[in-house]
XYZ file of C-alpha atoms in Angstrom:
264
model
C 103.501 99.095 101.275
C 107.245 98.139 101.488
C 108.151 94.696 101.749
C 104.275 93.576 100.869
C 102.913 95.951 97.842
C 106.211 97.339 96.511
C 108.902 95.949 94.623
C 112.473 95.670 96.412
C 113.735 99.231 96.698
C 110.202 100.844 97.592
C 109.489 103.090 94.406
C 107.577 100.601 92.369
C 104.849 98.703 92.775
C 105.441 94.938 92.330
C 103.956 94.262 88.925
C 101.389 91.337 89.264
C 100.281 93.124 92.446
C 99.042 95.870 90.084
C 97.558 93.439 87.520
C 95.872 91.757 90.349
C 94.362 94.987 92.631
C 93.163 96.794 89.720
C 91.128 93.704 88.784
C 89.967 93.138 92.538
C 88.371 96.547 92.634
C 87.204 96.285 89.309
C 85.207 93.811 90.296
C 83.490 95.859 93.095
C 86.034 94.515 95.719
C 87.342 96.675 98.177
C 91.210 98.279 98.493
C 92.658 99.569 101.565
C 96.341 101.106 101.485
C 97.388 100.914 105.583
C 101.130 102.415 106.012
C 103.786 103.167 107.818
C 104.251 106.308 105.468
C 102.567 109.597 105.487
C 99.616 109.718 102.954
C 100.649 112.692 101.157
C 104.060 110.614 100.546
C 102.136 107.798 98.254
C 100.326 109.644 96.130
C 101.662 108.284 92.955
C 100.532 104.921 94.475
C 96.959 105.991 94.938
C 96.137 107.489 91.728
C 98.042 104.217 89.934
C 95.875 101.832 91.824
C 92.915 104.131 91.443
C 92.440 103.859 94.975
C 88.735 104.958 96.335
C 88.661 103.763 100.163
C 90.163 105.622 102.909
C 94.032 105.633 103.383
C 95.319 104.497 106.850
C 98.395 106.272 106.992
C 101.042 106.769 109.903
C 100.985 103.210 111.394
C 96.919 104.136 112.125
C 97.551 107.637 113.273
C 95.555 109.256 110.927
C 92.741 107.826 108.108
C 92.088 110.089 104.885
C 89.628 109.831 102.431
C 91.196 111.500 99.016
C 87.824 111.217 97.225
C 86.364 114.059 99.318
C 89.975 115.315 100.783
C 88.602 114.829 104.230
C 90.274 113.632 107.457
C 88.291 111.043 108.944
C 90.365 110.326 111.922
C 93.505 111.522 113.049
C 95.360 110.900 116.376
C 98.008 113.648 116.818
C 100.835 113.920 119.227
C 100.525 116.650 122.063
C 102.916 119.461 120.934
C 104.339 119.271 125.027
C 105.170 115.071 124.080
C 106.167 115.963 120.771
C 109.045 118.395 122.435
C 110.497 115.494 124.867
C 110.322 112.734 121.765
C 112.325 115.352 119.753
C 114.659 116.293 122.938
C 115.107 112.840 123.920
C 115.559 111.618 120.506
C 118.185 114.246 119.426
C 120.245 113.428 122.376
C 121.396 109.963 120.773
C 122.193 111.924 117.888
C 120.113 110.500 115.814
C 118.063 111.517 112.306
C 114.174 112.061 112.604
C 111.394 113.458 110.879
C 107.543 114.561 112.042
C 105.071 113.634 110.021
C 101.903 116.054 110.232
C 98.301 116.125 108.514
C 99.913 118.702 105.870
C 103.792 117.473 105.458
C 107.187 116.450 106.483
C 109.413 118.250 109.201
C 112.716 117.365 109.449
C 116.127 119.400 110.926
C 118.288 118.103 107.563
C 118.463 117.283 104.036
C 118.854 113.852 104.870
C 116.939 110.184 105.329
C 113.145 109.876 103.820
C 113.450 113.721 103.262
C 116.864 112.967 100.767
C 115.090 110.671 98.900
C 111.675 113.053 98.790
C 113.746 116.196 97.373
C 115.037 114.107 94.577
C 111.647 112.358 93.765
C 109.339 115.525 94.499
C 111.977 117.230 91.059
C 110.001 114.801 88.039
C 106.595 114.267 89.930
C 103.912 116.190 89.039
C 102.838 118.714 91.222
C 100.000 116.763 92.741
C 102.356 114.048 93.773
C 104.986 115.838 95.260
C 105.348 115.345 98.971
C 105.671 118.457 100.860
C 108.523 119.050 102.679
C 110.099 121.535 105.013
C 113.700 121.144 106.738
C 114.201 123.292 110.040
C 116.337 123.199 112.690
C 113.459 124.296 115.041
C 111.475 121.016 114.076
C 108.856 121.463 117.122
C 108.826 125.204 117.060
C 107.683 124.971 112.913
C 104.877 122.634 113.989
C 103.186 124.777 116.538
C 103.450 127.786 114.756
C 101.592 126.060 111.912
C 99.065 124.400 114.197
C 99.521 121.454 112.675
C 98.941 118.396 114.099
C 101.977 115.809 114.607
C 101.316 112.298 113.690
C 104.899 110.273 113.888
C 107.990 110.700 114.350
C 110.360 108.527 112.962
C 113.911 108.068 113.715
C 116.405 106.510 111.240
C 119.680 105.027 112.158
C 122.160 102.322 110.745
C 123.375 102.042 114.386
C 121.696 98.813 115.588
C 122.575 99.940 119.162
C 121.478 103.188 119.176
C 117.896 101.998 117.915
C 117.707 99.899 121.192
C 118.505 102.825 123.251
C 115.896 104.951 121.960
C 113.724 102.157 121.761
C 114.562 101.951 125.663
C 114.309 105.526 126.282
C 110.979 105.725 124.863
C 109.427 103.291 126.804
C 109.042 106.017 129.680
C 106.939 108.045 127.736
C 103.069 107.362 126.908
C 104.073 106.412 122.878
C 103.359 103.556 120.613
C 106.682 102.469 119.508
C 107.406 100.017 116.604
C 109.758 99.013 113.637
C 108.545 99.546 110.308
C 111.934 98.787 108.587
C 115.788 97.635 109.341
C 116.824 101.045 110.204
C 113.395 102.493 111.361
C 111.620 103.646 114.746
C 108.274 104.916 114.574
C 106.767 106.972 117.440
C 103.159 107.587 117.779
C 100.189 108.429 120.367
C 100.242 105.106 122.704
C 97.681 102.051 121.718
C 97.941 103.887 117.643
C 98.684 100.778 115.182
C 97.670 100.285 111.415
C 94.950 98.000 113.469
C 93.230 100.911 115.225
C 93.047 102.105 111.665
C 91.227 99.366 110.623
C 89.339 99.181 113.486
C 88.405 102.987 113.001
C 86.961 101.902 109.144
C 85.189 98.963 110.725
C 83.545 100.463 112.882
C 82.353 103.339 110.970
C 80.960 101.168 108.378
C 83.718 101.255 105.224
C 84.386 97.891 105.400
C 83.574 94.554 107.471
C 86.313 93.066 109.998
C 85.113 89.392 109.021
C 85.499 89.808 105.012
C 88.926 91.534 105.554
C 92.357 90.287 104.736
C 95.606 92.236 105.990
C 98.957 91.807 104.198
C 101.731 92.759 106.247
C 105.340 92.163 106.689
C 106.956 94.093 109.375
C 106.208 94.292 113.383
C 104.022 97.475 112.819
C 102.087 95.524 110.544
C 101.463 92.604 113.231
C 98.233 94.186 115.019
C 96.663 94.559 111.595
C 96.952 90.895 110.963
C 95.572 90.215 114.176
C 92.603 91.710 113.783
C 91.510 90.962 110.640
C 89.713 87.856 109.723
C 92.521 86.945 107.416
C 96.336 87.549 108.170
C 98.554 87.244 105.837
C 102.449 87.184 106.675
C 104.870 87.643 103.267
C 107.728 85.094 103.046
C 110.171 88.039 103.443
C 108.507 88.892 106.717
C 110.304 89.036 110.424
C 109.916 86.409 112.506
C 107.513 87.663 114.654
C 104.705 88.549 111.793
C 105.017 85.028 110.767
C 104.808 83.912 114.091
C 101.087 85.401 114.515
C 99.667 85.227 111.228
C 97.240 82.487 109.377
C 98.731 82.288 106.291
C 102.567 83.014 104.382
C 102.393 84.475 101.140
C 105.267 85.296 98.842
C 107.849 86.988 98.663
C 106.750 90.516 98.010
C 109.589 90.863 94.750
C 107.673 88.255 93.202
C 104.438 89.814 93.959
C 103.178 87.273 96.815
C 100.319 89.195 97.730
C 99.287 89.163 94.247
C 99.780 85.742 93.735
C 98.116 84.553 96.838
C 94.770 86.585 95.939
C 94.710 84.264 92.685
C 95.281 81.144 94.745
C 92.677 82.139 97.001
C 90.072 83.027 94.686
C 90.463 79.436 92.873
């Protein structure tokens, strides 16, 4: 989604990559959104792109399909690791939220949730992303039942990411970047490719057709897998490193541009 689908800024959709999807499936061609975000969170994304195949959302943590409101997969956090992520995690003083199956958990009014409150006041009500802000984060969650997907931690401090990043690494977790500023924490060996994998294997789509568009390092297993992988020119070093082919710059709609190439 960000830095591949979306324009700079993350609230629009690059415009030629609109042109260009909604002719792809139009055409009987198949559409797969795999983020970093929480489903529920792109919303107005899915109904703009019409959007019919399962959504990998959480970095592969859990796979939704919208069209019958049905989890297909889901990989949630044990609420016991869920309570030393958030222990550990607040000790660097940090901001995080959880991401479960239903909404966003988060202590403040601040980071992704910030930006939510102010969106989720013009969206219609099927597009707002549901929200709660606790202090007792873990305690909310198991009361609910819900299941915890991510955890993401947000900091400017370059420093303090490495720590956590560090800190972490004790714990059974799959832990990645998915932006400048962002750590994201799930279930160990979960990546938008065991997503993919997942829809594979249970017959929504074929590994050997597939291209994966990716940018960041939690998009790198992705383009691994797939038969195609496709790095944007704005990517980090290491997704170029691994993938087959550069695209363009997602604010000029790369991904767009490079299905028209392709299709020549």
């Amino acid at each position: 989604m960000d830095g591949t689908l979306l324009a700079k800024g993350g609230a629009v959709i690059q415009p030629l990559n609109k042109e260009v999807l909604l002719d792809w499936q139009k055409r009987g061609k198949k559409l797969v959104l795999a983020t970093g975000r929480l489903d529920l969170a792109i919303m107005p994304f899915i109904h703009e792109l019409g959007i019919t195949m399962p959504v990998i959302s959480c970095n592969g943590a859990l796979v939704r399909d919208f069209q019958k409101n049905e989890i297909l997969m889901k990989s949630d956090i044990s609420y016991d690791l869920l309570g030393q992520v958030i222990e550990l995690v607040r000790g660097f003083g940090v901001d995080y939220h959880v991401y479960t199956t239903e909404r966003i958990v988060g202590p403040t009014v601040t980071g992704k949730i910030a930006g939510f409150v102010e969106a989720n006041k013009t969206l219609p009500e099927n597009e707002r992303v549901p929200l709660t802000v606790t202090e007792d984060v873990v305690g909310e969650i198991v009361r609910s039942g819900e299941f915890a997907l991510k955890v993401l931690v947000i900091s400017d401090d370059a420093d303090k990411r490495v720590a956590v990043r560090e800190a972490l690494a004790q714990l059974p977790l799959s832990v990645m970047a998915s932006g400048t500023t962002l750590i994201d924490i799930m279930n160990v060996g979960i990546d938008k490719a065991h997503g993919l994998a997942y829809l594979d294997e249970a017959g929504w789509l074929d590994l050997e057709t597939t291209i994966a568009f990716g940018d960041n390092e939690n998009d790198i297993g992705m383009i691994e897998l797939a038969k195609m992988g496709v790095a944007m020119e704005n990517s980090i070093p290491e997704t170029l490193a691994i993938a087959d082919f550069v695209a363009g710059h997602h604010d000029t709609g790369g991904l767009g541009q490079f299905l028209l190439d392709f299709e020549k």
